[in-house]
Coordinates of C-alpha atoms in Angstrom, one line a residue:
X17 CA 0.0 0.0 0.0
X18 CA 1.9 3.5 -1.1
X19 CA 2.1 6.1 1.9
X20 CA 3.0 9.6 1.7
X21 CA 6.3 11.1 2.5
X22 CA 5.5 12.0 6.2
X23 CA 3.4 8.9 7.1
X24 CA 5.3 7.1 9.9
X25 CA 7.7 4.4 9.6
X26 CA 7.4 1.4 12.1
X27 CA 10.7 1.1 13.5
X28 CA 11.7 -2.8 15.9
X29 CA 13.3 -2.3 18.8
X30 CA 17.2 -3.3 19.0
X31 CA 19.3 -4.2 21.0
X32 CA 16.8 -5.4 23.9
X33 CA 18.0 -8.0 26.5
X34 CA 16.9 -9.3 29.5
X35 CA 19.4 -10.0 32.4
X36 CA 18.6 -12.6 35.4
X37 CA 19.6 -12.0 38.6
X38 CA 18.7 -13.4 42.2
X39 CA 16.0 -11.0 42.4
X40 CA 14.2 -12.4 39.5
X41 CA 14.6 -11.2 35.5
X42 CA 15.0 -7.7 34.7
X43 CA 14.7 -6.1 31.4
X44 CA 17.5 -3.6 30.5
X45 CA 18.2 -1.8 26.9
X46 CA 21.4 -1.5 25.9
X47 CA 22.9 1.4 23.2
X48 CA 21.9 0.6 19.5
X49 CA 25.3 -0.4 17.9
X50 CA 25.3 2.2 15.0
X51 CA 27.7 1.1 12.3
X52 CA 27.6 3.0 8.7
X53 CA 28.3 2.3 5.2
X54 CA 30.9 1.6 3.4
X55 CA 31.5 4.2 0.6
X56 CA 31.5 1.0 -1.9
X57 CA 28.3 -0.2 -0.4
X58 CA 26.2 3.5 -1.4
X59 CA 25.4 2.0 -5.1
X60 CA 24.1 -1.1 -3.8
X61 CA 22.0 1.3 -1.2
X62 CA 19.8 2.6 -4.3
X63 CA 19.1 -1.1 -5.7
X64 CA 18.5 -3.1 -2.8
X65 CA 17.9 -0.9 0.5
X66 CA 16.2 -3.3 2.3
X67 CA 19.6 -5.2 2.7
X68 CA 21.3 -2.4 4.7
X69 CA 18.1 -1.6 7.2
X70 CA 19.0 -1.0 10.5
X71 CA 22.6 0.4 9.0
X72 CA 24.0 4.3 9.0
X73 CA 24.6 6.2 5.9
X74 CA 26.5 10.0 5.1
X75 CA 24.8 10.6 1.9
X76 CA 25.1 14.5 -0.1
X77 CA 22.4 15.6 -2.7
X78 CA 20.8 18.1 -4.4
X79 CA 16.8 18.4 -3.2
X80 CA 14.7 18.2 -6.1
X81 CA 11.4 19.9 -4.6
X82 CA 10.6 22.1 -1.3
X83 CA 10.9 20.1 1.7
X84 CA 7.5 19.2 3.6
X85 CA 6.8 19.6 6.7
X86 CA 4.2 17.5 9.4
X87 CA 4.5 18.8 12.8
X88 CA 7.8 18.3 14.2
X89 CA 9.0 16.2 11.5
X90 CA 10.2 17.5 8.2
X91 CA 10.7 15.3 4.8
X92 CA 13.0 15.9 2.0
X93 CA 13.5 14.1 -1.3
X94 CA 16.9 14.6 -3.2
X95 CA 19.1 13.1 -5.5
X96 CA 22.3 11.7 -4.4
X97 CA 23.5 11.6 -8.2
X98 CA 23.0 15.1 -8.7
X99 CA 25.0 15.6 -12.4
X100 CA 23.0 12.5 -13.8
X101 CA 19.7 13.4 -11.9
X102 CA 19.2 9.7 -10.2
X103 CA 20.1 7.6 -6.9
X104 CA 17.4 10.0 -5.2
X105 CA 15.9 9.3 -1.8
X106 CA 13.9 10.7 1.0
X107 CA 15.1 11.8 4.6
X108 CA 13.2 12.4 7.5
X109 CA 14.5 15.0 10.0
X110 CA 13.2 16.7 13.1
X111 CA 15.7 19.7 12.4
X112 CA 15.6 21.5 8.5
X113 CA 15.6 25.2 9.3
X114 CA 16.7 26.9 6.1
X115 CA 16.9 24.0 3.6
X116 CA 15.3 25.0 0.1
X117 CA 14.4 23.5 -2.8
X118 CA 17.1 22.9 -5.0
X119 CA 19.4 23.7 -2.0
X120 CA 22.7 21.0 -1.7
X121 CA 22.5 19.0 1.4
X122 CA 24.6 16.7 3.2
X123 CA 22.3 14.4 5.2
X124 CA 23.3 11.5 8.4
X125 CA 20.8 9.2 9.7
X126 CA 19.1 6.0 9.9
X127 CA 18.4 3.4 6.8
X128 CA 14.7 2.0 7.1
X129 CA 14.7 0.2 4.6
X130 CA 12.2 1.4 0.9
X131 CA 10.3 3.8 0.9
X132 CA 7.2 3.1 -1.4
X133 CA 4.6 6.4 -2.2
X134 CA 3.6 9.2 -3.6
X135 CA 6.2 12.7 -3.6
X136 CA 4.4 15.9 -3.6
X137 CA 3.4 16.0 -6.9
X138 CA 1.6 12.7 -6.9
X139 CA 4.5 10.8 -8.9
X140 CA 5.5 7.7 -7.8
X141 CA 8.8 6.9 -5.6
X142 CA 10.2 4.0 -4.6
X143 CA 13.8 4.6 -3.0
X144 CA 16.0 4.3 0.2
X145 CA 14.2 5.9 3.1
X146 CA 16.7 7.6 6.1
X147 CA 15.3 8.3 9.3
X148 CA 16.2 10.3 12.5
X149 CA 18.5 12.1 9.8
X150 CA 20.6 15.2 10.6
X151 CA 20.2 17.4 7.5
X152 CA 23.5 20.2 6.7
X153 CA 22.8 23.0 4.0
X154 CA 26.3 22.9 1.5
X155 CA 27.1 24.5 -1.5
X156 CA 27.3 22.6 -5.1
X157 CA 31.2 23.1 -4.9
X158 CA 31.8 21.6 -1.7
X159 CA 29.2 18.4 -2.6
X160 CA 29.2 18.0 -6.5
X161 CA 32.9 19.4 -7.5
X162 CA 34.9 19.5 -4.0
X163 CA 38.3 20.7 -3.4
X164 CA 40.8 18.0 -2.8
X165 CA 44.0 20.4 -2.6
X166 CA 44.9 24.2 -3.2
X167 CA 48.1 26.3 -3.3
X168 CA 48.2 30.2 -3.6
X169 CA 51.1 30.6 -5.6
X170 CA 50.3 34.6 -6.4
X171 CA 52.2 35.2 -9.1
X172 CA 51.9 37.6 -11.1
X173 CA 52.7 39.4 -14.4
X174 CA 52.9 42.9 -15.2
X175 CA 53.1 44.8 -19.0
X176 CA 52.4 48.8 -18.8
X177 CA 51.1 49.2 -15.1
X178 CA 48.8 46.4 -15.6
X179 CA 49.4 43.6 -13.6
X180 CA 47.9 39.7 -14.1
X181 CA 48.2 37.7 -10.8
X182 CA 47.3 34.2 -10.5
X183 CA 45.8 33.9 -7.1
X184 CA 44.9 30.6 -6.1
X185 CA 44.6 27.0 -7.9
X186 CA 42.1 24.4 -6.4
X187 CA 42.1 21.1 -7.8
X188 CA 39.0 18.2 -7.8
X189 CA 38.4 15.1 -9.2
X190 CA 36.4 17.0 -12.6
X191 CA 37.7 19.9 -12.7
X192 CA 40.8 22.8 -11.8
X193 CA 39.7 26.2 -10.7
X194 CA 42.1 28.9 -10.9
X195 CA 41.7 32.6 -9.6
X196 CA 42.8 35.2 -11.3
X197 CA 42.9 39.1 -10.1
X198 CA 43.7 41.5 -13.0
X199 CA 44.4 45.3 -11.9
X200 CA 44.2 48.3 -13.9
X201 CA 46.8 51.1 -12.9
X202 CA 46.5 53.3 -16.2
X203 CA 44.5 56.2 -16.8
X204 CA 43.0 53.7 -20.1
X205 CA 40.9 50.9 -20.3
X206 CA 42.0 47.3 -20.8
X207 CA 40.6 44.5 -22.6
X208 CA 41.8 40.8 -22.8
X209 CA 40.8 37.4 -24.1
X210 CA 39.6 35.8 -20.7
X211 CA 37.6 33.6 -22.6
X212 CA 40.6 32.5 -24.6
X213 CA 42.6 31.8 -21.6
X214 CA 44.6 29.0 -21.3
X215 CA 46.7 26.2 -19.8
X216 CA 50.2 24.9 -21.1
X217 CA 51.5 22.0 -19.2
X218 CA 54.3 19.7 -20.3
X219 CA 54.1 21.4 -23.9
X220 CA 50.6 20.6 -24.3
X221 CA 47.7 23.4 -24.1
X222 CA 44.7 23.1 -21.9
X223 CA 41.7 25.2 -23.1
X224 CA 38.5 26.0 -20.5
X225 CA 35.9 23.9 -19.7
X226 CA 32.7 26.0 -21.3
X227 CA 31.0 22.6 -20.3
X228 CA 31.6 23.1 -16.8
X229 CA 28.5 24.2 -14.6
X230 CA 30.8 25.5 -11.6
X231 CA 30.5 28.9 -12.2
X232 CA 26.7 28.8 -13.1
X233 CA 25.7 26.8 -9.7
X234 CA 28.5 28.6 -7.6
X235 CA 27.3 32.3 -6.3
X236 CA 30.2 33.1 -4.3
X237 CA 32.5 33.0 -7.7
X238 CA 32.4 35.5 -10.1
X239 CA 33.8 35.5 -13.9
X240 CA 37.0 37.4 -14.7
X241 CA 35.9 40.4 -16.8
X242 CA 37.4 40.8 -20.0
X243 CA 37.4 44.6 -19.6
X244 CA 38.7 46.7 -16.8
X245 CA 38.8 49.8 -16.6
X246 CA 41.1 52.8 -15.6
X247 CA 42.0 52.2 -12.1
X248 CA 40.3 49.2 -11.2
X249 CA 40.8 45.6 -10.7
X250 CA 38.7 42.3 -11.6
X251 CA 38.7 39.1 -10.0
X252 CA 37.6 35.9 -11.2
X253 CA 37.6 32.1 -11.7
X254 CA 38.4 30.1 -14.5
X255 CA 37.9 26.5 -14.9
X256 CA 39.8 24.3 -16.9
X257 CA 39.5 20.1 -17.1
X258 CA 41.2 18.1 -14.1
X259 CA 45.0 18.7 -13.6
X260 CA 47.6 16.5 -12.0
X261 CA 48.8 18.2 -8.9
X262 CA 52.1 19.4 -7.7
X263 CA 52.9 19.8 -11.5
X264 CA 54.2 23.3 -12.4
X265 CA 52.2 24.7 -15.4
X266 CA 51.9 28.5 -17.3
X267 CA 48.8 30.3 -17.2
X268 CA 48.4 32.3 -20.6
X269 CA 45.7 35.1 -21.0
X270 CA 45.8 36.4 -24.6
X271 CA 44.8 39.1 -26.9
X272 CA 45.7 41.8 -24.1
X273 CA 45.0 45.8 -25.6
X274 CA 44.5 49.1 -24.2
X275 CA 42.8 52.2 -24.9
X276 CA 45.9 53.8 -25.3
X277 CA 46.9 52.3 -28.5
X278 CA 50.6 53.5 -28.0
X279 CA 50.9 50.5 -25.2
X280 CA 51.7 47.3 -27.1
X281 CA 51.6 44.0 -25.6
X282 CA 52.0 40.3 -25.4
X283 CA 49.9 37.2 -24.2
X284 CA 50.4 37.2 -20.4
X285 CA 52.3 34.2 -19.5
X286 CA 52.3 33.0 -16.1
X287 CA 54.2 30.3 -14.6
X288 CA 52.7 28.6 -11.7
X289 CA 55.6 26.2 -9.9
X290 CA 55.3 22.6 -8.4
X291 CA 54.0 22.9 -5.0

C-alpha cells in the first residue's frame, strides 16, 4: 500500500536484553550499535535498500522539490547523483531550518529500509528511506565538485602598469579552478581574451571547460571580466578540465589591448611552480 512522505515508519526495537539475577529477571536496553556504510556499499544502497536496514549512511544531494513539513517532522526528497539526476531518496528530520528546494544538502541518519509512495506531486517513488536524519545546507562546490588540494602561488605578471596575478589554484576530481585578479593602474581601459585563456603543461595546451556548470551553480565565484577599466581591478575564476597536482604549469591570458593604442603588448604568460 503507497504512503505519503510523512506517514510514519514502524521502527523494531534493537538491542533489547533481559538480564537474570537473584532477584528475578529484569529487562535492560542496551545502546543501538550504529555502524555506517561503506562508501563501496552506497550504489548497492539505491538497488536493494532493504539489505542495509537498520545500517548508518552519510549521503550529499541536491533536493529536487521544497521540503514538507508535518508537525515536528520534516521530509525531503533529493538526489544523491546530482550531475546524472538519479540515486534520489527521501530523509526524515526533526531539524531542516533553512533547507530550500534545490538547495545541496549533506544528510546522516538511519536506513529503514524502501520507501514506497507518492512525492508531492503525486508521482510515484520508490527509494531508500533515512530516518532520525541530521540534515547540513552545503554548497554545489563543496558536494558536487569538492576541493581536494589548493596552493596560492600569487604570481603575477605585469606589462604597462597592468598587472595579471594568478591567485589561487584548487584542484577536484572533474575539474581545476584557478583565480585570477587582474588590476588596472592606467589612466585607459583594458581588454583581454579571458575567454581565450589557457593552460600549457608539459608542452601541451589546456583550453576552459565551457561545459563546466561550476561557475553557473556557484554564487560566491564570479567570472573574470574581459574589460577593466582605468583604475580598477577584476577578480575571477576560471575553470579548466582536471589537472595532476604538484605539477608546475603556465597560465596564458591572450589578446591583451588598451585604450591607449601606443601601449603594445603580449599574451600574459604566467608560470605557476610545483607545489
Amino acid at each position: 500500500m503507497k504512503k505519503k512522505l510523512l506517514v510514519s515508519v514502524l521502527l523494531f526495537a534493537m538491542g533489547a536484553s533481559v538480564l537474570t539475577g537473584c532477584g528475578g529477571g529484569e529487562k535492560q536496553e542496551e545502546p543501538e550499535e550504529i555502524v555506517y556504510l561503506e562508501e563501496s556499499e552506497i550504489d548497492s544502497l539505491f538497488t536493494n535498500p532493504e539489505e542495509y536496514a537498520g545500517k548508518y549512511v552519510k549521503l550529499s544531494g541536491q533536493l529536487l522539490d521544497a521540503p514538507e513539513t508535518d508537525g515536528e517532522t520534516t521530509a525531503i526528497q533529493a538526489w544523491h547523483d546530482v550531475e546524472n539526476y538519479t540515486q534520489n531518496f527521501i530523509a526524515h528530520t526533526d531539524a531542516a531550518d533553512g533547507i530550500q528546494n534545490q538547495d545541496y544538502v549533506w544528510v546522516d541518519g538511519k536506513i529503514d529500509g524502501t520507501f514506497s509512495g507518492e512525492n508531492a506531486f503525486g508521482g510515484s517513488v520508490e527509494c531508500p528511506l533515512i530516518v532520525d536524519a541530521t540534515v547540513t545546507k552545503g554548497s554545489y562546490m563543496e558536494i558536487v565538485v569538492p576541493t581536494i588540494a589548493e596552493i596560492s602561488p600569487a604570481v603575477s605578471q605585469d606589462q604597462n602598469g597592468i598587472v595579471v596575478t594568478v591567485d589561487k589554484v584548487e584542484y577536484a576530481e572533474d575539474e581545476t579552478r584557478v583565480y585570477v585578479t587582474i588590476n588596472n593602474g592606467t589612466d585607459y581601459n583594458f581588454s583581454c581574451g579571458t575567454y581565450s585563456a589557457k593552460l600549457l603543461i608539459d608542452g601541451k595546451q589546456m583550453d576552459q571547460d565551457t561545459m563546466s556548470q561550476t561557475l553557473y551553480n556557484s554564487p560566491e565565484l564570479s567570472e573574470l571580466s574581459y574589460e577593466v577599466m582605468a583604475g580598477t581591478s577584476s577578480s575571477g575564476t576560471l575553470i579548466f578540465p582536471a589537472i595532476e597536482q604538484g605539477v608546475a604549469f603556465q597560465f596564458i591570458l591572450p589578446d591583451a589591448y588598451s585604450d591607449n593604442y601606443d601601449l603594445m603588448f603580449t599574451n600574459y604568460m604566467i608560470d605557476v611552480p610545483a607545489q
